[in-house]
XYZ file of C-alpha atoms in Angstrom:
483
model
C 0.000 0.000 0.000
C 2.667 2.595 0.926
C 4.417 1.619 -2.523
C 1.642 2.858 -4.260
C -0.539 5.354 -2.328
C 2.038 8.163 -2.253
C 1.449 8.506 -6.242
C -1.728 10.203 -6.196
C -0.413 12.896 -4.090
C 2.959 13.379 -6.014
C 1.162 16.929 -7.188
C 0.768 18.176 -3.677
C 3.929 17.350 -2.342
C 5.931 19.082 -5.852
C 3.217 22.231 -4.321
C 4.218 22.169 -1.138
C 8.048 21.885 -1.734
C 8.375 24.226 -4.651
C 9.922 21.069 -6.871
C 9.629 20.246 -10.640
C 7.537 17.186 -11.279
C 10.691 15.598 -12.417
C 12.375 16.502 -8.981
C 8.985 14.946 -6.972
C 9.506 12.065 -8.980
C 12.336 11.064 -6.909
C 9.990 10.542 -3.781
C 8.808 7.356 -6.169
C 11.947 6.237 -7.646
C 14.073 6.454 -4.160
C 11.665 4.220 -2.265
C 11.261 1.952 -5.389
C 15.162 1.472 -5.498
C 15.785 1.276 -2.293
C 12.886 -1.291 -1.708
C 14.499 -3.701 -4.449
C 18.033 -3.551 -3.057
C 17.083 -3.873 0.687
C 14.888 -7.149 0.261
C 17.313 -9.778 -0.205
C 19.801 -7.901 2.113
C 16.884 -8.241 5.086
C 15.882 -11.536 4.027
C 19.965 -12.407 4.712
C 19.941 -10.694 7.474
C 17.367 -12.270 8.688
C 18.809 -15.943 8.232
C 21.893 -14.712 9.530
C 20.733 -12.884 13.163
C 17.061 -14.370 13.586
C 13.842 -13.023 11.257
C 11.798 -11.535 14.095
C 14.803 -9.430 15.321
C 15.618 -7.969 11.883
C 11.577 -7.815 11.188
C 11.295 -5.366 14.132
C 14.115 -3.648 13.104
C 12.455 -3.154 9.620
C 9.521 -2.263 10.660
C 10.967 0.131 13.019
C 13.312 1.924 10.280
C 10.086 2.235 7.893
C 8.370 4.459 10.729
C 11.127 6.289 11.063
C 11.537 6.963 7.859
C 7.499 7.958 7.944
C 8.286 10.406 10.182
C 11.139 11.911 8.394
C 8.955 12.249 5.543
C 6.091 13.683 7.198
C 8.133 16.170 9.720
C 11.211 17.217 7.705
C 8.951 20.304 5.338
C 11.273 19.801 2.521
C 11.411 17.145 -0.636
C 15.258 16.500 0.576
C 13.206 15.286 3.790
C 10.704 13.549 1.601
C 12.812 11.415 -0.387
C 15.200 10.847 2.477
C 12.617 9.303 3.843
C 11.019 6.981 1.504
C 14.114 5.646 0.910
C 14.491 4.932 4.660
C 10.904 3.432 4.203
C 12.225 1.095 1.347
C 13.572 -0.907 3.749
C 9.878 -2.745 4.288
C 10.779 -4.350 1.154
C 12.167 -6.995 3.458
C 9.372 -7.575 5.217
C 7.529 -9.599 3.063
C 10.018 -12.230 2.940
C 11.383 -12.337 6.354
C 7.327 -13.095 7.110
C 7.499 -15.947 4.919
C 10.340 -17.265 6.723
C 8.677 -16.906 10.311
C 5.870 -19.059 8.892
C 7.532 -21.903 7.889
C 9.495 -22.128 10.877
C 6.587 -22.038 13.115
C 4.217 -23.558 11.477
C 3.713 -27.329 10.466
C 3.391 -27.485 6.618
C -0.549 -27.247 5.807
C -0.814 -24.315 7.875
C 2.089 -22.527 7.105
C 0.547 -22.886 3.251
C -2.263 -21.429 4.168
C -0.346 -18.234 6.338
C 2.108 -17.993 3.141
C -1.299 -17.316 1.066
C -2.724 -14.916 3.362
C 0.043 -12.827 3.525
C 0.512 -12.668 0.037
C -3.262 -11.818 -0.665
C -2.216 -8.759 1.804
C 0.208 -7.409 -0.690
C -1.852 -7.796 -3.428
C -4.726 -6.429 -1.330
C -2.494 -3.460 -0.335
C -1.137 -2.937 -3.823
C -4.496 -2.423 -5.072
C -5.960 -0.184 -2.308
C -3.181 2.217 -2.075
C -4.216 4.416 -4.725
C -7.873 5.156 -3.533
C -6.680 5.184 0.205
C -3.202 7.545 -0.442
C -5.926 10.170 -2.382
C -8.272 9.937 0.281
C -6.271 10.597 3.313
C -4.161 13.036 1.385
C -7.498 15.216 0.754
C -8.528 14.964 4.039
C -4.827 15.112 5.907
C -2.465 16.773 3.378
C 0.890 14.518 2.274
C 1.956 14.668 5.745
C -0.949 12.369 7.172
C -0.207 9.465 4.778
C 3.449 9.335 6.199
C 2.104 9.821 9.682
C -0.594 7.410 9.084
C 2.075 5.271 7.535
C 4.470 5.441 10.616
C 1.427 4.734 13.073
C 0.446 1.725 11.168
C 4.040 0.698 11.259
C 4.486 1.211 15.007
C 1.076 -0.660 15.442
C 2.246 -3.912 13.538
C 5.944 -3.701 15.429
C 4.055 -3.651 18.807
C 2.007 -6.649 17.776
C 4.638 -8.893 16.882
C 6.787 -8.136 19.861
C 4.434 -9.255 22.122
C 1.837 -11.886 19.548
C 4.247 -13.519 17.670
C 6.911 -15.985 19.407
C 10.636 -16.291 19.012
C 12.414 -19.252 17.599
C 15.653 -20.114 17.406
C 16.261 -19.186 13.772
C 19.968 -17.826 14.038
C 21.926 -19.227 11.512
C 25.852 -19.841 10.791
C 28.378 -17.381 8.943
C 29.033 -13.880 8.600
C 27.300 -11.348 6.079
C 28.899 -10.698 2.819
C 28.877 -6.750 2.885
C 30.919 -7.105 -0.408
C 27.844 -9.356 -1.989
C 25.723 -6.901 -0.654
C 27.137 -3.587 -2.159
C 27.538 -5.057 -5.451
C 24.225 -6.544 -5.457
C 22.992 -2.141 -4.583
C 25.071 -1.332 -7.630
C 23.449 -3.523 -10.060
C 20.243 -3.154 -8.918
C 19.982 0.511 -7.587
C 21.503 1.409 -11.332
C 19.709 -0.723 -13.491
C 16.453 0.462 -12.121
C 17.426 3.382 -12.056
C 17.505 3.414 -15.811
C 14.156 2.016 -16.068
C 12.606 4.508 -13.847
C 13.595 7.665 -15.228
C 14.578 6.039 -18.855
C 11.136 7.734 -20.639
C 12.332 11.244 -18.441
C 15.970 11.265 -19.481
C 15.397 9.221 -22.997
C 15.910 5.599 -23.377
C 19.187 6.711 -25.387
C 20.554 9.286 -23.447
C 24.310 9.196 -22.197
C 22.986 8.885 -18.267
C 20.615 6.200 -19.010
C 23.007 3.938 -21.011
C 25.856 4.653 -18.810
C 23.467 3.496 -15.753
C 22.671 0.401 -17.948
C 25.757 -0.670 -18.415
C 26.887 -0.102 -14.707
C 23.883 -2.307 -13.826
C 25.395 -5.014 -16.348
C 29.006 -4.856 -14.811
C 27.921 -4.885 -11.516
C 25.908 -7.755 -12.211
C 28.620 -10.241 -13.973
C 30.768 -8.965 -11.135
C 28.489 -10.298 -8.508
C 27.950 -13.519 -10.333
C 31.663 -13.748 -10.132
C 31.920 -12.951 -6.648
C 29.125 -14.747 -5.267
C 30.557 -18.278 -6.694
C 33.745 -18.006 -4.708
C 32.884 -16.291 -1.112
C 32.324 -18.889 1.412
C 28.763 -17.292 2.717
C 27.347 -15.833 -0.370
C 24.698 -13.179 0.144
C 22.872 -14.597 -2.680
C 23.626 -18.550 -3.224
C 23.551 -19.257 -6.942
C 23.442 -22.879 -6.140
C 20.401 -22.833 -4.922
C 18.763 -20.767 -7.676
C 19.693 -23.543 -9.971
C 17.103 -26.038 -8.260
C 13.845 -26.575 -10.145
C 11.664 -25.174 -8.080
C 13.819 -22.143 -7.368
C 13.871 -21.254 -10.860
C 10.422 -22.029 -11.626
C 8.832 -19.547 -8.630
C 11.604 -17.066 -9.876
C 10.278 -17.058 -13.534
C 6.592 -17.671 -12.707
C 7.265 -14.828 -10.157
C 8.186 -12.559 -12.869
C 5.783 -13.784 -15.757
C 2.455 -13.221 -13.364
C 3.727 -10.059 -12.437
C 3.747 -8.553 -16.199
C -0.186 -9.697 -16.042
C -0.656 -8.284 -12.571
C 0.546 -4.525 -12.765
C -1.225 -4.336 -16.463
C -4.044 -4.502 -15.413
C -3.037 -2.777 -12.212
C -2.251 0.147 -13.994
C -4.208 0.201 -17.288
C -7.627 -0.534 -15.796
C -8.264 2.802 -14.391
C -6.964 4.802 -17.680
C -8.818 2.559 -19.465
C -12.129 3.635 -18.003
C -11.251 7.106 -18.041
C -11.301 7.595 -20.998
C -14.122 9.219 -23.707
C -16.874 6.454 -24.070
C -17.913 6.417 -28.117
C -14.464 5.132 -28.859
C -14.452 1.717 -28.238
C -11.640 2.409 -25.196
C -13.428 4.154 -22.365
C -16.308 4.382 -20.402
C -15.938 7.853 -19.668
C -15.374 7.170 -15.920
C -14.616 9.460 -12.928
C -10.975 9.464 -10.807
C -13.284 7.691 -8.259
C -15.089 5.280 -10.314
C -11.848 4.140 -11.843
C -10.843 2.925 -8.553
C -14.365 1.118 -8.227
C -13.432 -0.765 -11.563
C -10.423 -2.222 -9.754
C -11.957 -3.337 -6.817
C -12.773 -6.921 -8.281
C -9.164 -6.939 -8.702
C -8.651 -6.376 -5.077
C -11.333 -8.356 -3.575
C -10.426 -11.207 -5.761
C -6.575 -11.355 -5.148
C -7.893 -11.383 -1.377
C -10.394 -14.593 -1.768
C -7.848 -16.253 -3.504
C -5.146 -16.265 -1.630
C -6.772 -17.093 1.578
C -8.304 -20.243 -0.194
C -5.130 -20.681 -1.808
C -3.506 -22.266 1.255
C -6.018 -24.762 1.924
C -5.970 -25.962 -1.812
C -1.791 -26.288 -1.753
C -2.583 -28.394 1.370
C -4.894 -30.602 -0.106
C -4.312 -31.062 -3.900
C -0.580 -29.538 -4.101
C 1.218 -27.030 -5.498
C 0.506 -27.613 -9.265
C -3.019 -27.134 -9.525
C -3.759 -23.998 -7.628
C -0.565 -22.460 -9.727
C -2.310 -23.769 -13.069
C -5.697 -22.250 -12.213
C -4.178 -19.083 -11.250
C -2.212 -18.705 -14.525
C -5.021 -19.862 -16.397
C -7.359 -17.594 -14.773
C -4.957 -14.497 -15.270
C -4.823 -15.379 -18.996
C -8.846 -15.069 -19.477
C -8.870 -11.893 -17.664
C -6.568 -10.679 -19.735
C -7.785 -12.052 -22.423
C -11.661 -10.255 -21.799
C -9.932 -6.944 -21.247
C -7.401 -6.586 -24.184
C -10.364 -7.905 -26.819
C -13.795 -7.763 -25.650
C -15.513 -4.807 -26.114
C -15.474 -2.153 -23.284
C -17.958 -2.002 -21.024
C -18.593 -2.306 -17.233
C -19.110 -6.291 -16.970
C -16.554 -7.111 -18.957
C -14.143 -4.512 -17.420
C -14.949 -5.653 -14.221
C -14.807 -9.371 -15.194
C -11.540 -9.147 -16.484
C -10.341 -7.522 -13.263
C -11.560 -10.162 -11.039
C -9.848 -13.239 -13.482
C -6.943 -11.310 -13.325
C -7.067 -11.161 -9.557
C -8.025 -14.361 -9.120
C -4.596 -15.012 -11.120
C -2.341 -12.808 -9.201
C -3.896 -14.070 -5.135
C -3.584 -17.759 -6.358
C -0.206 -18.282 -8.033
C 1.851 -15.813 -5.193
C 0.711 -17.654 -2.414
C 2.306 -20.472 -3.717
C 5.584 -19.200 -5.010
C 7.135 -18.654 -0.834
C 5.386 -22.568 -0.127
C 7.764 -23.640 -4.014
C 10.600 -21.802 -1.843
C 10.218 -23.207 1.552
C 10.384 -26.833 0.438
C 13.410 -26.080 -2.226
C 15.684 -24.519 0.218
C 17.403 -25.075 3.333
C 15.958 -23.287 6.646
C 18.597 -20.705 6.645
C 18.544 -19.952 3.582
C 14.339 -19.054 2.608
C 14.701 -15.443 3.784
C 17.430 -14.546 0.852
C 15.746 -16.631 -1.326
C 12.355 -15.039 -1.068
C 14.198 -11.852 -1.031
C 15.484 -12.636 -4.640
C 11.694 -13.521 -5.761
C 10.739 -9.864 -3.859
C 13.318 -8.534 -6.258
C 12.472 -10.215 -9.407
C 8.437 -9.360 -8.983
C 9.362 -5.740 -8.611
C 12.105 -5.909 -11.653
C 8.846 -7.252 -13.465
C 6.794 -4.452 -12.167
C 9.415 -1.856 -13.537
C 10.214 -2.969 -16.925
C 6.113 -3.600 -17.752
C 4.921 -0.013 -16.312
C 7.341 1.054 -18.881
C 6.809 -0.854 -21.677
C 2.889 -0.554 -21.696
C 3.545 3.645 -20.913
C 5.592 3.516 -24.348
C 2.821 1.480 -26.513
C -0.094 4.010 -25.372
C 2.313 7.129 -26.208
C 2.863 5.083 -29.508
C -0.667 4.375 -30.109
C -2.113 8.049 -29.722
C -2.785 9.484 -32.852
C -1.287 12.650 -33.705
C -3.299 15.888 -32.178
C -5.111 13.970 -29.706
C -4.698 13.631 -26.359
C -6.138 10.100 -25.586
C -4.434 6.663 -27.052
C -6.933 4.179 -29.263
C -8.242 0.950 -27.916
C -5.671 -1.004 -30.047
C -3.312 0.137 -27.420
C -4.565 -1.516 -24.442
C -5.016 -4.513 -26.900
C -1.571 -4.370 -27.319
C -0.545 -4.286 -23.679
C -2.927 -6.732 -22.602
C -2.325 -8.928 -25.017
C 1.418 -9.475 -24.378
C 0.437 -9.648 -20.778
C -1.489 -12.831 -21.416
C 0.996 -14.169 -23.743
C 3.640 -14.073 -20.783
C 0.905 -15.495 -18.395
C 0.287 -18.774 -21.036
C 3.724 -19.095 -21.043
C 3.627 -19.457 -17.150
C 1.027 -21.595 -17.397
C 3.171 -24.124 -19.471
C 5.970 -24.229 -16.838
C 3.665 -25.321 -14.146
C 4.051 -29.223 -15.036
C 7.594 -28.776 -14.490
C 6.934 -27.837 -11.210
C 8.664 -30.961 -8.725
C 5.636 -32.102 -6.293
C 5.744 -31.128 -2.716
C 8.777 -31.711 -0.208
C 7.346 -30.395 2.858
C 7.593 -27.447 5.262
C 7.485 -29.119 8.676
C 6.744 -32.639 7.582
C 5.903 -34.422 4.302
C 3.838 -37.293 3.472
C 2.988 -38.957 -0.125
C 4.794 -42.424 -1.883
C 7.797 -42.267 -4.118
C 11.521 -41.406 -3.508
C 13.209 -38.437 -2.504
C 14.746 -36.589 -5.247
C 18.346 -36.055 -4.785
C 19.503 -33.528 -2.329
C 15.987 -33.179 -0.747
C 17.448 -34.290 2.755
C 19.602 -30.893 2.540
C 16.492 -29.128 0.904
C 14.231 -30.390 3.716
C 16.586 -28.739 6.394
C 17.020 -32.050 8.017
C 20.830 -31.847 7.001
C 21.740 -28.396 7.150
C 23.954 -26.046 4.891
C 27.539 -25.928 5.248
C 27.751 -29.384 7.112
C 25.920 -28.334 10.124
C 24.545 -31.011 11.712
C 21.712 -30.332 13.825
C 17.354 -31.591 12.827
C 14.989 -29.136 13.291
C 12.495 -28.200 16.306
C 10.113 -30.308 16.495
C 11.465 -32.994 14.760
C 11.316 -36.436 15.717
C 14.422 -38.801 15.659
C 15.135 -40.839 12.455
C 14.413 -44.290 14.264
C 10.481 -42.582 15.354
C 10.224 -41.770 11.530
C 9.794 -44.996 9.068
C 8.323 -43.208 6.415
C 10.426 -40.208 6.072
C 11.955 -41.435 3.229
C 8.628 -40.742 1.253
C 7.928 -38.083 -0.683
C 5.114 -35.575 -1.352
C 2.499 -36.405 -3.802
């Protein structure tokens, strides 16, 4: 929500500061960058020093940074604080962690999808909720209402939720980590302000190709340090790669019709493109998207825990590819609009409650915070690239001397969207059945390396079976896997 609610009100803070809208734009791209690079730096942390420790710590910096943003008068203070805010981009996965360590396996499925139905449920509401508190409150009451919220949530899981021993082994790879904020912080970078600057421009390019270097660098790095902050090994297991890509592809789906939707609507009806909608009716028109991302991934969890993972992530890419589908090339009009938001939803709530469940069986215990970091990074890298891409098409499609882009457009945009989404859709059957998060049951054997995958022999040859665990002669079965 905080990602996306400050963007109605970027025309009252560039008021109240005296900035360009160029300069105010920084308020978006500092958290957004900042966000991406912190994520998998938390998530390590988190493996590294315990997840609820770092998660307060989080939590704590991002209402700071609230308060910063809200107190300091200035857009210096502004920016300087959303990028002191970006630091909730760990948050997501460190929670993800904390449920599969305390939680045996059905219901830590089912946690995994209602926290991911949050942040699509947040995503969506941001908009409507940052316009309506800033019209009531001014800029400064969504970053106090922000830092509240955030003080609320660290006081609750101080005292609600209960420490585990989660502290892993090794030290933290501050050279990982600095070349990992190189790549990313310039590569999006580019993205972001690429349409300001020009896609072509000397600043643009040169950020490009610092992102690339930095990158190949890291790869480099990263093979030969003895506690990697991000462990390449691991993102060459099946499962690993396949919620990495399905990450991404879902995501092109989910922020087109995130963002499209509402400019859709707005538009002159008699066209073919619009239904001549108002700012606050175009937020009604996503709230099937909302509602449905919600449903879905609450009902998600139970359905992982009962038929597996492949079949809720196949009827959530499937789903996304009809809504899609019934915006980009049926005709305009409020049922279908609003159809085609709920299918999408329904794609999005399903198939990201699953991806942290594909990560907490693939991965060692101490090593699902970075992990689900990396997918936190990758969904927002997906996020970037698309609100560009689609931004470019509609400038393409508008005819000269008018102001409004044709409904080929949004076929366009849509319409690549789904193909990306089918394409998800035929990875899913390479997706390995289940391996368990706190205990597995099903015939067949394990695949190789699922003993180190299952946490029951640790990384780096520690040798220690997790709480709760019984002792290998009180398990006969263990050596079955997941169906």
């Amino acid at each position: 929500m905080s990602q996306n609610a400050i963007v109605p009100v970027l025309s009252e803070i560039q008021a109240a500061t005296g900035s360009t809208a160029s300069e105010a734009a920084w308020v978006v791209t500092g958290f957004f960058v900042s966000s991406a690079v912190l994520t998998v730096i938390a998530g390590r942390l988190g493996d590294l020093f315990g997840r609820k420790p770092v998660l307060l710590v989080s939590l704590g910096l991002f209402a700071a940074g609230g308060v910063i943003a809200a107190a300091g008068g200035s857009l210096g203070a502004v920016v300087v604080g959303r990028v002191i805010m970006g630091v909730a981009g760990g948050v997501f996965p460190l929670s993800f962690a904390i449920l599969g360590r305390l939680l045996p396996r059905d219901r830590a499925a089912f946690g995994m999808g209602m926290v991911s139905s949050m942040l699509g449920l947040g995503g969506a509401l941001g908009l409507p909720v940052g316009g309506l508190v800033a019209d009531h409150f001014g800029y400064q009451g969504l970053f106090w209402g922000a830092a509240g919220m955030a003080a609320v949530a660290l006081a609750a899981i101080a005292l609600l939720v209960p420490g585990v021993p989660d502290r892993g082994t090794g030290r933290v790879d501050w050279v990982g980590a600095l070349l990992l904020t190189l790549a990313l912080s310039t590569s999006l970078l580019a993205v972001s302000r690429g349409e300001a600057w020009g896609w072509l421009s000397a600043p643009v390019l040169a950020l490009f190709g610092s992102g690339v270097v930095g990158l190949a660098v890291l790869v480099a790095f990263e093979r030969r340090v003895r506690d990697p902050l991000v462990n390449l090994d691991l993102m060459r297991r099946r499962n690993v790669w396949l919620a990495h890509a399905l990450g991404f592809l879902v995501t092109c789906g989910q922020i087109t019709a995130f963002l499209l939707v509402p400019q859709m609507v707005r538009l002159p009806a008699g066209g073919g493109a619009g239904l001549d909608a108002g700012a606050t009716q175009a937020g009604l028109y996503l709230l099937p998207f909302s509602l449905t991302t919600l449903v879905a991934g609450a009902l998600t969890g139970r359905a992982v825990a009962r038929f597996g993972t492949r079949p809720p992530l196949a009827v959530g890419a499937a789903s996304a590819v009809v809504g899609l589908a019934v915006l980009g090339f049926c005709p305009v009009g409020p049922v279908t609009v609003l159809v085609g938001a709920g299918a999408t939803g329904i794609g999005g709530g399903t198939v990201y409650s699953v991806l942290p469940v594909l990560i907490a069986e693939a991965v060692p215990e101490n090593e699902a915070g970075a992990t689900n970091g990396i997918n936190t990074i990758i969904r927002n890298i997906a996020m970037a690239i698309v609100s560009q891409v689609s931004a470019v098409v509609l400038v393409l499609w508008t005819p000269a001397g008018e102001e409004h882009p044709v409904r080929v457009a949004f076929t366009i945009d849509y319409g690549m969207s789904a193909l990306l989404n089918l394409l998800a859709l035929c990875l899913v059957p390479l997706v390995l059945p289940r391996q368990g998060v706190g205990g597995r049951r099903g015939r067949g054997p394990l695949p190789r390396g699922a003993d180190r995958a299952h946490g029951r022999v640790p990384e780096r040859g520690r040798k220690e079976r997790p709480t709760g665990a019984r002792p290998e002669a009180e398990r006969p079965d263990d050596r079955r896997a997941c169906s």
